[in-house]
mmCIF file of C-alpha atoms in Angstrom:
data_model
loop_
_atom_site.group_PDB
_atom_site.id
_atom_site.type_symbol
_atom_site.label_atom_id
_atom_site.label_comp_id
_atom_site.label_asym_id
_atom_site.label_seq_id
_atom_site.Cartn_x
_atom_site.Cartn_y
_atom_site.Cartn_z
ATOM 1 C CA MET A 147 149.124 -10.436 63.746
ATOM 2 C CA SER A 148 150.704 -9.939 60.460
ATOM 3 C CA GLU A 149 146.984 -11.195 58.996
ATOM 4 C CA SER A 150 145.222 -8.472 61.038
ATOM 5 C CA ALA A 151 147.786 -5.682 59.837
ATOM 6 C CA GLY A 152 147.688 -6.932 56.420
ATOM 7 C CA ASN A 153 143.255 -6.731 56.455
ATOM 8 C CA SER A 154 143.632 -3.558 57.872
ATOM 9 C CA LEU A 155 145.972 -2.161 55.471
ATOM 10 C CA SER A 156 143.942 -3.726 52.250
ATOM 11 C CA ILE A 157 140.759 -2.010 53.675
ATOM 12 C CA MET A 158 142.662 1.171 54.098
ATOM 13 C CA GLU A 159 143.925 0.882 50.567
ATOM 14 C CA ARG A 160 140.278 0.595 49.301
ATOM 15 C CA GLY A 161 139.328 3.273 50.999
ATOM 16 C CA GLU A 162 136.992 1.483 53.631
ATOM 17 C CA VAL A 163 136.609 3.186 56.728
ATOM 18 C CA PRO A 164 135.057 0.811 59.576
ATOM 19 C CA ALA A 165 131.329 1.613 61.080
ATOM 20 C CA SER A 166 133.076 2.955 64.332
ATOM 21 C CA ALA A 167 135.232 5.532 62.790
ATOM 22 C CA GLU A 168 132.520 6.992 60.687
ATOM 23 C CA GLN A 169 130.429 7.606 63.523
ATOM 24 C CA LYS A 170 133.136 9.160 65.284
ATOM 25 C CA SER A 171 133.711 11.502 62.492
ATOM 26 C CA GLU A 172 130.196 11.960 62.315
ATOM 27 C CA LYS A 173 130.140 13.068 65.764
ATOM 28 C CA VAL A 174 133.199 15.293 65.387
ATOM 29 C CA VAL A 175 131.733 17.117 62.333
ATOM 30 C CA GLU A 176 128.359 18.029 64.535
ATOM 31 C CA VAL A 177 130.861 19.225 67.199
ATOM 32 C CA GLN A 178 132.160 21.634 64.851
ATOM 33 C CA ALA A 179 128.965 22.696 63.362
ATOM 34 C CA SER A 180 127.876 23.035 67.083
ATOM 35 C CA ASP A 181 130.657 25.144 68.222
ATOM 36 C CA GLN A 182 130.419 27.354 64.826
ATOM 37 C CA ASP A 183 126.336 27.987 65.917
ATOM 38 C CA ASP A 184 127.761 28.395 69.294
ATOM 39 C CA SER A 185 130.034 31.197 68.299
ATOM 40 C CA GLY A 186 127.419 32.664 65.974
ATOM 41 C CA ALA A 187 124.912 33.309 68.712
ATOM 42 C CA GLY A 188 127.671 34.500 71.376
ATOM 43 C CA GLU A 189 128.717 36.887 68.786
ATOM 44 C CA ASP A 190 125.246 37.744 68.259
ATOM 45 C CA HIS A 191 124.815 38.278 71.966
ATOM 46 C CA THR A 192 127.981 40.228 72.429
ATOM 47 C CA VAL A 193 126.669 42.706 69.887
ATOM 48 C CA GLY A 194 123.002 43.127 71.608
ATOM 49 C CA MET A 195 125.042 43.561 74.856
ATOM 50 C CA GLN A 196 127.042 46.089 73.404
ATOM 51 C CA ARG A 197 123.828 47.787 72.205
ATOM 52 C CA SER A 198 122.517 47.603 75.139
ATOM 53 C CA ASN A 199 125.067 49.330 77.045
ATOM 54 C CA THR A 200 125.528 52.171 74.394
ATOM 55 C CA ARG A 201 121.640 52.955 75.221
ATOM 56 C CA SER A 202 121.895 52.854 78.729
ATOM 57 C CA SER A 203 124.869 55.055 78.740
ATOM 58 C CA ALA A 204 123.216 56.981 76.626
ATOM 59 C CA LEU A 205 120.066 57.231 79.038
ATOM 60 C CA MET A 206 122.385 57.451 82.036
ATOM 61 C CA ARG A 207 123.993 60.668 80.371
ATOM 62 C CA ARG A 208 120.754 62.084 79.660
ATOM 63 C CA ILE A 209 119.329 61.642 83.252
ATOM 64 C CA GLU A 210 122.751 63.181 84.690
ATOM 65 C CA LYS A 211 122.057 66.236 82.247
ATOM 66 C CA LEU A 212 118.698 66.489 83.392
ATOM 67 C CA ARG A 213 119.584 65.972 86.938
ATOM 68 C CA PHE A 214 121.994 68.981 86.609
ATOM 69 C CA GLN A 215 119.836 70.929 84.471
ATOM 70 C CA VAL A 216 117.261 70.495 87.746
ATOM 71 C CA LEU A 217 119.829 71.256 90.527
ATOM 72 C CA ILE A 218 120.982 74.687 88.263
ATOM 73 C CA GLY A 219 117.166 75.769 88.487
ATOM 74 C CA ARG A 220 116.826 75.838 84.957
ATOM 75 C CA PHE A 221 112.953 74.109 85.386
ATOM 76 C CA ARG A 222 112.645 76.042 88.614
ATOM 77 C CA ASP A 223 109.888 78.600 87.018
ATOM 78 C CA GLN A 224 108.824 76.544 83.627
ATOM 79 C CA GLU A 225 105.308 74.889 83.847
ATOM 80 C CA GLN A 226 105.542 71.429 81.849
ATOM 81 C CA GLU A 227 103.046 68.811 81.344
ATOM 82 C CA CYS A 228 104.005 65.480 82.987
ATOM 83 C CA PRO A 229 104.786 62.665 80.392
ATOM 84 C CA GLU A 230 102.838 59.462 80.541
ATOM 85 C CA PRO A 231 105.156 56.570 81.204
ATOM 86 C CA THR A 232 104.437 54.893 78.051
ATOM 87 C CA SER A 233 108.146 53.511 77.475
ATOM 88 C CA PHE A 234 110.958 53.696 79.932
ATOM 89 C CA GLU A 235 112.503 56.583 78.562
ATOM 90 C CA ASN A 236 109.173 58.147 79.252
ATOM 91 C CA ALA A 237 109.099 56.764 82.661
ATOM 92 C CA VAL A 238 112.641 58.493 83.186
ATOM 93 C CA GLU A 239 110.860 61.689 82.109
ATOM 94 C CA HIS A 240 108.050 61.134 84.292
ATOM 95 C CA ALA A 241 110.112 60.730 87.299
ATOM 96 C CA LEU A 242 112.843 63.628 86.454
ATOM 97 C CA TRP A 243 109.329 65.868 85.980
ATOM 98 C CA HIS A 244 108.417 65.116 89.786
ATOM 99 C CA MET A 245 112.215 65.996 90.392
ATOM 100 C CA ARG A 246 111.838 69.242 88.848
ATOM 101 C CA GLU A 247 108.506 70.103 90.589
ATOM 102 C CA LYS A 248 110.224 69.238 93.834
ATOM 103 C CA VAL A 249 112.806 71.696 93.117
ATOM 104 C CA ARG A 250 110.526 74.376 91.579
ATOM 105 C CA MET A 251 108.366 74.257 94.942
ATOM 106 C CA ARG A 252 111.082 74.136 97.476
ATOM 107 C CA GLY A 253 110.989 78.125 96.933
ATOM 108 C CA LYS A 254 107.894 78.227 98.198
ATOM 109 C CA PRO A 255 106.924 77.292 102.114
ATOM 110 C CA LEU A 256 105.182 74.733 103.130
ATOM 111 C CA PRO A 257 101.548 75.039 103.724
ATOM 112 C CA GLY A 258 100.075 75.494 107.131
ATOM 113 C CA TYR A 259 101.909 76.260 110.190
ATOM 114 C CA PRO A 260 105.601 76.197 108.463
ATOM 115 C CA GLU A 261 103.773 79.458 106.065
ATOM 116 C CA MET A 262 102.662 81.029 108.944
ATOM 117 C CA ALA A 263 106.045 80.704 110.668
ATOM 118 C CA ILE A 264 107.809 82.146 107.832
ATOM 119 C CA PHE A 265 105.438 84.791 107.696
ATOM 120 C CA LEU A 266 105.652 85.983 111.449
ATOM 121 C CA GLY A 267 109.308 85.595 111.227
ATOM 122 C CA SER A 268 110.098 87.624 107.960
ATOM 123 C CA ASP A 269 109.807 91.162 109.891
ATOM 124 C CA GLU A 270 110.027 91.996 113.674
ATOM 125 C CA ARG A 271 106.938 94.199 113.462
ATOM 126 C CA LEU A 272 105.062 90.711 112.756
ATOM 127 C CA MET A 273 106.240 88.828 115.676
ATOM 128 C CA MET A 274 103.123 89.064 117.962
ATOM 129 C CA CYS A 275 101.240 86.532 119.952
ATOM 130 C CA ARG A 276 98.727 86.201 123.211
ATOM 131 C CA ARG A 277 99.909 87.126 126.287
ATOM 132 C CA PHE A 278 97.156 85.151 128.150
ATOM 133 C CA ALA A 279 96.584 87.686 130.836
ATOM 134 C CA THR A 280 93.722 85.858 132.518
ATOM 135 C CA ILE A 281 95.781 82.462 133.014
ATOM 136 C CA GLN A 282 98.694 84.650 134.325
ATOM 137 C CA ALA A 283 96.266 86.333 137.068
ATOM 138 C CA ARG A 284 95.368 82.541 137.698
ATOM 139 C CA LEU A 285 98.550 81.204 137.983
ATOM 140 C CA LEU A 286 99.629 83.888 140.303
ATOM 141 C CA LEU A 287 96.563 83.835 142.547
ATOM 142 C CA GLU A 288 97.210 79.952 142.828
ATOM 143 C CA LYS A 289 100.908 80.622 143.831
ATOM 144 C CA GLN A 290 99.968 83.334 146.213
ATOM 145 C CA ALA A 291 97.477 81.149 147.916
ATOM 146 C CA GLU A 292 100.566 78.439 148.152
ATOM 147 C CA MET A 293 102.736 81.022 149.621
ATOM 148 C CA ARG A 294 99.853 82.065 152.268
ATOM 149 C CA GLU A 295 99.431 78.546 153.284
ATOM 150 C CA LEU A 296 102.979 77.863 153.764
ATOM 151 C CA GLU A 297 103.172 81.613 155.840
ATOM 152 C CA GLU A 298 100.142 80.443 157.959
ATOM 153 C CA LYS A 299 102.413 77.157 158.810
ATOM 154 C CA LEU A 300 105.293 79.177 159.542
ATOM 155 C CA GLU A 301 103.733 81.304 161.857
ATOM 156 C CA ALA A 302 102.112 78.180 163.489
ATOM 157 C CA PHE A 303 105.350 76.810 163.974
ATOM 158 C CA ASP A 304 106.882 79.822 165.661
ATOM 159 C CA ARG A 305 103.696 79.672 167.856
ATOM 160 C CA ASP A 306 104.278 76.348 169.316
ATOM 161 C CA ASP A 307 108.145 77.397 169.701
ATOM 162 C CA PHE A 308 106.938 80.232 171.863
ATOM 163 C CA ASN A 309 104.765 78.009 173.872
ATOM 164 C CA LYS A 310 107.207 75.252 174.376
ATOM 165 C CA ASN A 311 109.868 75.957 177.244
ATOM 166 C CA GLU A 312 112.960 73.772 177.417
ATOM 167 C CA ILE A 313 114.189 73.123 180.889
ATOM 168 C CA GLY A 314 117.889 74.755 181.270
ATOM 169 C CA ARG A 315 117.900 76.858 178.347
ATOM 170 C CA ASP A 316 114.915 78.982 178.628
ATOM 171 C CA VAL A 317 116.286 81.527 181.054
ATOM 172 C CA ASP A 318 113.861 84.135 179.849
ATOM 173 C CA PRO A 319 110.323 82.965 179.378
ATOM 174 C CA THR A 320 109.399 85.614 177.170
ATOM 175 C CA ARG A 321 112.445 84.687 174.867
ATOM 176 C CA PRO A 322 112.385 81.075 174.220
ATOM 177 C CA ALA A 323 115.583 79.547 173.059
ATOM 178 C CA ARG A 324 113.733 77.731 170.296
ATOM 179 C CA LEU A 325 112.955 81.202 168.795
ATOM 180 C CA THR A 326 116.293 82.888 169.526
ATOM 181 C CA SER A 327 118.147 79.696 167.946
ATOM 182 C CA ARG A 328 118.413 77.182 165.420
ATOM 183 C CA TYR A 329 119.687 74.657 167.498
ATOM 184 C CA ARG A 330 117.115 71.748 168.052
ATOM 185 C CA ARG A 331 117.986 68.761 170.724
ATOM 186 C CA ASP A 332 115.417 66.649 169.267
ATOM 187 C CA GLU A 333 117.168 64.939 165.850
ATOM 188 C CA LYS A 334 113.574 64.403 164.010
ATOM 189 C CA GLU A 335 112.527 67.758 165.072
ATOM 190 C CA ARG A 336 115.285 69.634 163.669
ATOM 191 C CA ASP A 337 115.113 67.331 160.388
ATOM 192 C CA ALA A 338 111.369 68.271 159.684
ATOM 193 C CA ARG A 339 112.285 71.983 160.771
ATOM 194 C CA GLN A 340 115.053 72.081 157.674
ATOM 195 C CA ALA A 341 112.360 70.033 155.443
ATOM 196 C CA PHE A 342 110.011 72.707 155.698
ATOM 197 C CA PHE A 343 112.252 75.405 154.994
ATOM 198 C CA ASP A 344 113.423 73.854 152.045
ATOM 199 C CA ARG A 345 109.787 73.297 150.656
ATOM 200 C CA LEU A 346 109.162 77.156 151.609
ATOM 201 C CA GLU A 347 112.422 78.039 149.731
ATOM 202 C CA THR A 348 111.359 75.924 146.636
ATOM 203 C CA LYS A 349 107.647 77.595 146.420
ATOM 204 C CA PHE A 350 109.087 80.911 146.865
ATOM 205 C CA LEU A 351 111.833 80.419 144.097
ATOM 206 C CA GLU A 352 108.463 79.211 141.800
ATOM 207 C CA TYR A 353 106.665 82.167 143.050
ATOM 208 C CA GLU A 354 109.321 84.611 142.110
ATOM 209 C CA LYS A 355 109.804 83.042 139.226
ATOM 210 C CA LEU A 356 106.311 83.300 137.882
ATOM 211 C CA VAL A 357 106.321 86.880 139.200
ATOM 212 C CA SER A 358 109.107 87.947 137.178
ATOM 213 C CA ALA A 359 107.592 86.185 134.028
ATOM 214 C CA VAL A 360 104.267 87.854 134.454
ATOM 215 C CA ASN A 361 106.232 91.360 134.905
ATOM 216 C CA ARG A 362 108.005 90.798 131.593
ATOM 217 C CA MET A 363 104.816 89.699 129.873
ATOM 218 C CA MET A 364 102.882 92.550 131.064
ATOM 219 C CA SER A 365 105.980 95.389 130.345
ATOM 220 C CA LEU A 366 105.540 94.054 126.428
ATOM 221 C CA GLU A 367 104.288 96.575 123.742
ATOM 222 C CA LYS A 368 100.927 96.394 122.226
ATOM 223 C CA PRO A 369 101.026 96.237 118.470
ATOM 224 C CA ALA A 370 100.161 98.910 116.377
ATOM 225 C CA SER A 371 96.848 98.719 114.632
ATOM 226 C CA TYR A 372 98.059 98.416 111.165
ATOM 227 C CA GLU A 373 100.875 95.489 112.474
ATOM 228 C CA ARG A 374 98.265 93.857 113.445
ATOM 229 C CA LYS A 375 95.905 94.622 110.748
ATOM 230 C CA ASN A 376 98.985 93.131 108.317
ATOM 231 C CA VAL A 377 98.877 89.809 110.280
ATOM 232 C CA LYS A 378 95.047 89.470 109.849
ATOM 233 C CA GLN A 379 94.856 90.471 106.264
ATOM 234 C CA PHE A 380 97.568 87.625 105.823
ATOM 235 C CA ALA A 381 95.670 85.012 107.607
ATOM 236 C CA GLU A 382 92.194 86.054 105.946
ATOM 237 C CA GLU A 383 94.123 85.810 102.415
ATOM 238 C CA ARG A 384 96.255 82.644 102.966
ATOM 239 C CA LYS A 385 94.292 81.024 105.825
ATOM 240 C CA PRO A 386 97.391 78.642 106.454
ATOM 241 C CA LEU A 387 95.597 77.263 109.617
ATOM 242 C CA VAL A 388 92.280 75.854 110.448
ATOM 243 C CA THR A 389 90.035 78.701 111.931
ATOM 244 C CA GLU A 390 89.879 77.579 115.423
ATOM 245 C CA GLU A 391 93.741 78.077 115.344
ATOM 246 C CA LEU A 392 93.359 81.398 113.881
ATOM 247 C CA GLU A 393 90.931 82.963 116.338
ATOM 248 C CA TRP A 394 93.959 84.329 118.479
ATOM 249 C CA ILE A 395 94.197 87.259 115.490
ATOM 250 C CA MET A 396 91.184 86.790 113.661
ATOM 251 C CA ASP A 397 88.906 87.718 116.592
ATOM 252 C CA ASP A 398 88.692 90.986 117.992
ATOM 253 C CA GLN A 399 88.269 90.132 121.492
ATOM 254 C CA TYR A 400 91.890 88.910 121.777
ATOM 255 C CA THR A 401 93.001 92.610 120.313
ATOM 256 C CA GLN A 402 93.803 93.793 124.161
ATOM 257 C CA ASP A 403 95.447 90.164 124.988
ATOM 258 C CA ILE A 404 97.942 90.693 121.894
ATOM 259 C CA VAL A 405 101.857 91.685 122.393
ATOM 260 C CA THR A 406 104.123 92.293 120.362
ATOM 261 C CA LEU A 407 107.656 91.011 120.319
ATOM 262 C CA ARG A 408 110.037 93.666 118.712
ATOM 263 C CA GLY A 409 111.961 96.115 120.215
ATOM 264 C CA ALA A 410 110.591 99.680 121.398
ATOM 265 C CA ARG A 411 108.937 101.721 118.570
ATOM 266 C CA LEU A 412 111.313 103.837 116.538
ATOM 267 C CA ASN A 413 108.312 105.411 114.401
ATOM 268 C CA GLY A 414 105.354 107.759 115.761
ATOM 269 C CA TYR A 415 101.815 107.477 114.803
ATOM 270 C CA LEU A 416 101.697 109.733 111.900
ATOM 271 C CA VAL A 417 104.601 107.487 110.349
ATOM 272 C CA ALA A 418 102.662 104.538 110.892
ATOM 273 C CA ARG A 419 99.927 105.831 109.214
ATOM 274 C CA PHE A 420 101.932 107.022 106.315
ATOM 275 C CA GLU A 421 103.348 103.408 106.347
ATOM 276 C CA THR A 422 99.960 101.791 106.114
ATOM 277 C CA PHE A 423 99.331 104.120 102.862
ATOM 278 C CA VAL A 424 102.061 103.471 101.140
ATOM 279 C CA ASN A 425 101.614 99.666 101.784
ATOM 280 C CA LYS A 426 97.708 99.945 100.261
ATOM 281 C CA LEU A 427 99.264 102.258 97.648
ATOM 282 C CA VAL A 428 102.168 99.722 96.302
ATOM 283 C CA SER A 429 99.230 96.724 96.607
ATOM 284 C CA ALA A 430 97.005 98.697 94.662
ATOM 285 C CA LEU A 431 99.797 99.294 91.989
ATOM 286 C CA LYS A 432 101.130 95.737 91.702
ATOM 287 C CA SER A 433 99.497 92.820 92.777
ATOM 288 C CA SER A 434 101.234 89.925 94.413
ATOM 289 C CA GLY A 435 99.231 87.301 92.746
ATOM 290 C CA GLY A 436 98.753 85.110 96.408
ATOM 291 C CA ASN A 437 102.743 85.085 96.584
ATOM 292 C CA MET A 438 103.400 85.364 100.087
ATOM 293 C CA ARG A 439 107.118 86.234 99.571
ATOM 294 C CA ASP A 440 106.313 89.339 97.253
ATOM 295 C CA TRP A 441 103.646 90.346 99.853
ATOM 296 C CA ILE A 442 106.361 90.253 102.604
ATOM 297 C CA GLU A 443 108.962 92.090 100.244
ATOM 298 C CA ARG A 444 105.998 94.683 99.821
ATOM 299 C CA ASN A 445 105.341 94.874 103.252
ATOM 300 C CA SER A 446 108.771 95.391 104.284
ATOM 301 C CA GLN A 447 109.576 97.804 101.616
ATOM 302 C CA ALA A 448 106.456 100.077 102.732
ATOM 303 C CA GLY A 449 108.239 100.089 106.157
ATOM 304 C CA LYS A 450 111.410 101.097 105.443
ATOM 305 C CA LEU A 451 110.302 103.653 102.863
ATOM 306 C CA ALA A 452 107.626 104.861 105.760
ATOM 307 C CA SER A 453 110.559 105.545 107.914
ATOM 308 C CA GLN A 454 112.896 107.214 106.050
ATOM 309 C CA VAL A 455 110.351 109.613 104.514
ATOM 310 C CA GLY A 456 109.441 110.178 108.527
ATOM 311 C CA MET A 457 112.672 110.904 109.492
ATOM 312 C CA GLY A 458 113.139 113.025 106.517
ATOM 313 C CA ILE A 459 110.255 115.138 107.353
ATOM 314 C CA LEU A 460 111.296 115.126 111.059
ATOM 315 C CA ILE A 461 114.871 116.714 110.154
ATOM 316 C CA LEU A 462 113.009 119.277 107.975
ATOM 317 C CA LEU A 463 110.591 120.329 110.292
ATOM 318 C CA VAL A 464 113.110 120.848 113.263
ATOM 319 C CA PRO A 465 114.564 124.093 111.374
ATOM 320 C CA ILE A 466 111.353 125.288 110.657
ATOM 321 C CA MET A 467 110.007 125.099 113.890
ATOM 322 C CA PHE A 468 112.671 127.411 115.173
ATOM 323 C CA VAL A 469 112.794 129.845 112.355
ATOM 324 C CA VAL A 470 109.252 130.609 111.604
ATOM 325 C CA PRO A 471 108.314 131.501 115.052
ATOM 326 C CA VAL A 472 111.272 133.426 115.646
ATOM 327 C CA TYR A 473 110.075 135.710 112.176
ATOM 328 C CA ILE A 474 106.917 135.935 113.554
ATOM 329 C CA LEU A 475 107.819 137.249 116.875
ATOM 330 C CA SER A 476 110.099 139.943 115.118
ATOM 331 C CA LEU A 477 107.310 140.999 113.444
ATOM 332 C CA TYR A 478 105.106 140.992 116.009
ATOM 333 C CA GLY A 479 107.178 141.632 118.833
ATOM 334 C CA GLU A 480 105.955 144.809 120.158
ATOM 335 C CA ASN A 481 102.098 143.294 120.561
ATOM 336 C CA THR A 482 102.369 141.168 124.227
ATOM 337 C CA GLY A 483 99.345 139.134 123.602
ATOM 338 C CA LYS A 484 100.078 138.407 119.741
ATOM 339 C CA SER A 485 103.792 137.228 120.965
ATOM 340 C CA ILE A 486 102.251 135.061 123.786
ATOM 341 C CA GLY A 487 99.585 133.414 121.471
ATOM 342 C CA ILE A 488 102.340 132.645 119.041
ATOM 343 C CA LEU A 489 104.422 130.909 121.583
ATOM 344 C CA ILE A 490 101.689 129.037 122.493
ATOM 345 C CA ALA A 491 100.790 128.180 119.234
ATOM 346 C CA PHE A 492 103.837 127.118 117.918
ATOM 347 C CA ALA A 493 104.591 125.156 121.558
ATOM 348 C CA LEU A 494 101.606 123.124 120.961
ATOM 349 C CA ALA A 495 102.381 122.450 117.449
ATOM 350 C CA PHE A 496 106.033 121.027 118.595
ATOM 351 C CA ALA A 497 104.410 118.649 121.501
ATOM 352 C CA GLY A 498 102.019 117.510 118.926
ATOM 353 C CA LEU A 499 105.229 116.829 116.480
ATOM 354 C CA LEU A 500 106.881 115.022 118.962
ATOM 355 C CA ALA A 501 103.520 112.801 120.098
ATOM 356 C CA GLY A 502 102.892 112.161 116.877
ATOM 357 C CA GLY A 503 106.038 111.770 114.911
ATOM 358 C CA THR A 504 108.043 110.233 117.417
ATOM 359 C CA PRO A 505 107.676 107.552 119.872
ATOM 360 C CA ALA A 506 108.324 109.673 122.718
ATOM 361 C CA LYS A 507 106.671 108.872 126.192
ATOM 362 C CA PRO A 508 104.234 111.651 127.648
ATOM 363 C CA HIS A 509 106.561 112.927 130.316
ATOM 364 C CA GLU A 510 109.372 113.239 127.231
ATOM 365 C CA VAL A 511 106.908 115.174 125.397
ATOM 366 C CA LEU A 512 106.224 117.453 128.206
ATOM 367 C CA ASN A 513 109.810 117.954 128.649
ATOM 368 C CA GLY A 514 110.889 118.431 125.218
ATOM 369 C CA SER A 515 107.766 121.150 125.008
ATOM 370 C CA ALA A 516 109.382 122.906 127.848
ATOM 371 C CA ALA A 517 112.804 123.159 126.698
ATOM 372 C CA TYR A 518 111.227 124.247 123.007
ATOM 373 C CA LEU A 519 109.323 127.058 124.419
ATOM 374 C CA ALA A 520 112.209 128.148 126.713
ATOM 375 C CA VAL A 521 114.315 128.435 123.714
ATOM 376 C CA LEU A 522 111.446 130.737 121.834
ATOM 377 C CA VAL A 523 111.345 132.675 124.866
ATOM 378 C CA VAL A 524 114.994 133.491 125.149
ATOM 379 C CA PHE A 525 114.734 134.274 121.270
ATOM 380 C CA PHE A 526 112.044 136.739 121.606
ATOM 381 C CA GLY A 527 113.954 138.587 124.480
ATOM 382 C CA SER A 528 116.725 138.668 122.013
ATOM 383 C CA VAL A 529 114.774 140.297 119.354
ATOM 384 C CA GLY A 530 113.133 142.588 121.653
ATOM 385 C CA SER A 531 116.395 143.881 122.930
ATOM 386 C CA ASN A 532 117.712 144.392 119.015
ATOM 387 C CA ARG A 533 114.319 146.461 118.688
ATOM 388 C CA ASN A 534 115.043 148.719 121.654
#
């Protein structure tokens, strides 16, 4: 032990290191160098990650900003060219461009039936459809024939009951019990009779429902010519549907089969013609450029303007139709023939005003004209008495 310790001490004093110790020290140095390399690579990786995160966060902020701009409609009316996706940023711009286009197109209806439905639903005067009068008549004939068959069967059952005699019940042969009472001894016969009447009731309710539906359809008014022309003009200009599915409004053979779903007309013929004139005038002064919404708004404004002007004209004509004839009668009241001619002329003018300026029915026009003529006669009589 002392010799080995002395040898090792002498070796250490001379500065000599064993081979195994030298190898261990070299490994330690290599490990430390590798640790330093790894730490440097880690620092580079961390810096790269930070740069990537910064770049991604900036890009996300840009995306959110553009998305917000899209949502508030800043790009809705702007026409921009689609960028080519040559890089990641351009790819994002490409996607956002399509997003902007979708938002910008939201103000316009989808083509086809959505566009046609939006147009017809924009104004009650445009809500019209076919009533299919021929099909209604055919269905009525079919249901009527079914009811006739059931009626014949019921009559045959009653005749059979009249010819059958029940012992103990039929006291009077002319008044059999099977017809004066619903009671049946045979349970099968009673069930069959009840089933027949149930079927008869079902068929009658179907017939009544069909008759009521036809009655409601036939009571609908026909659209005014200008209303139908508005829909036809839209179909010709926009062509929202295929030709076959626009025949109901484009083909004149269906004119008598089209009904309007709006309420009773509030304007007469003269107001309707004035509305058509205003619509054409506005169309000539301001083109819609194929924009359906502008066309609808323009047509609606023309209708409102025509209604207001028509109502104003009627209000102004009411006092005129009373004051002017009274004044003329005061001048020519001594001549009976001229007075009668004046009364007839103004009565006809008043009837024409009611017929053309209001949606009055013929009997309403007649009643109104008679009342107006009676008022003029009273005024004429009062003027004559004052002269005397």
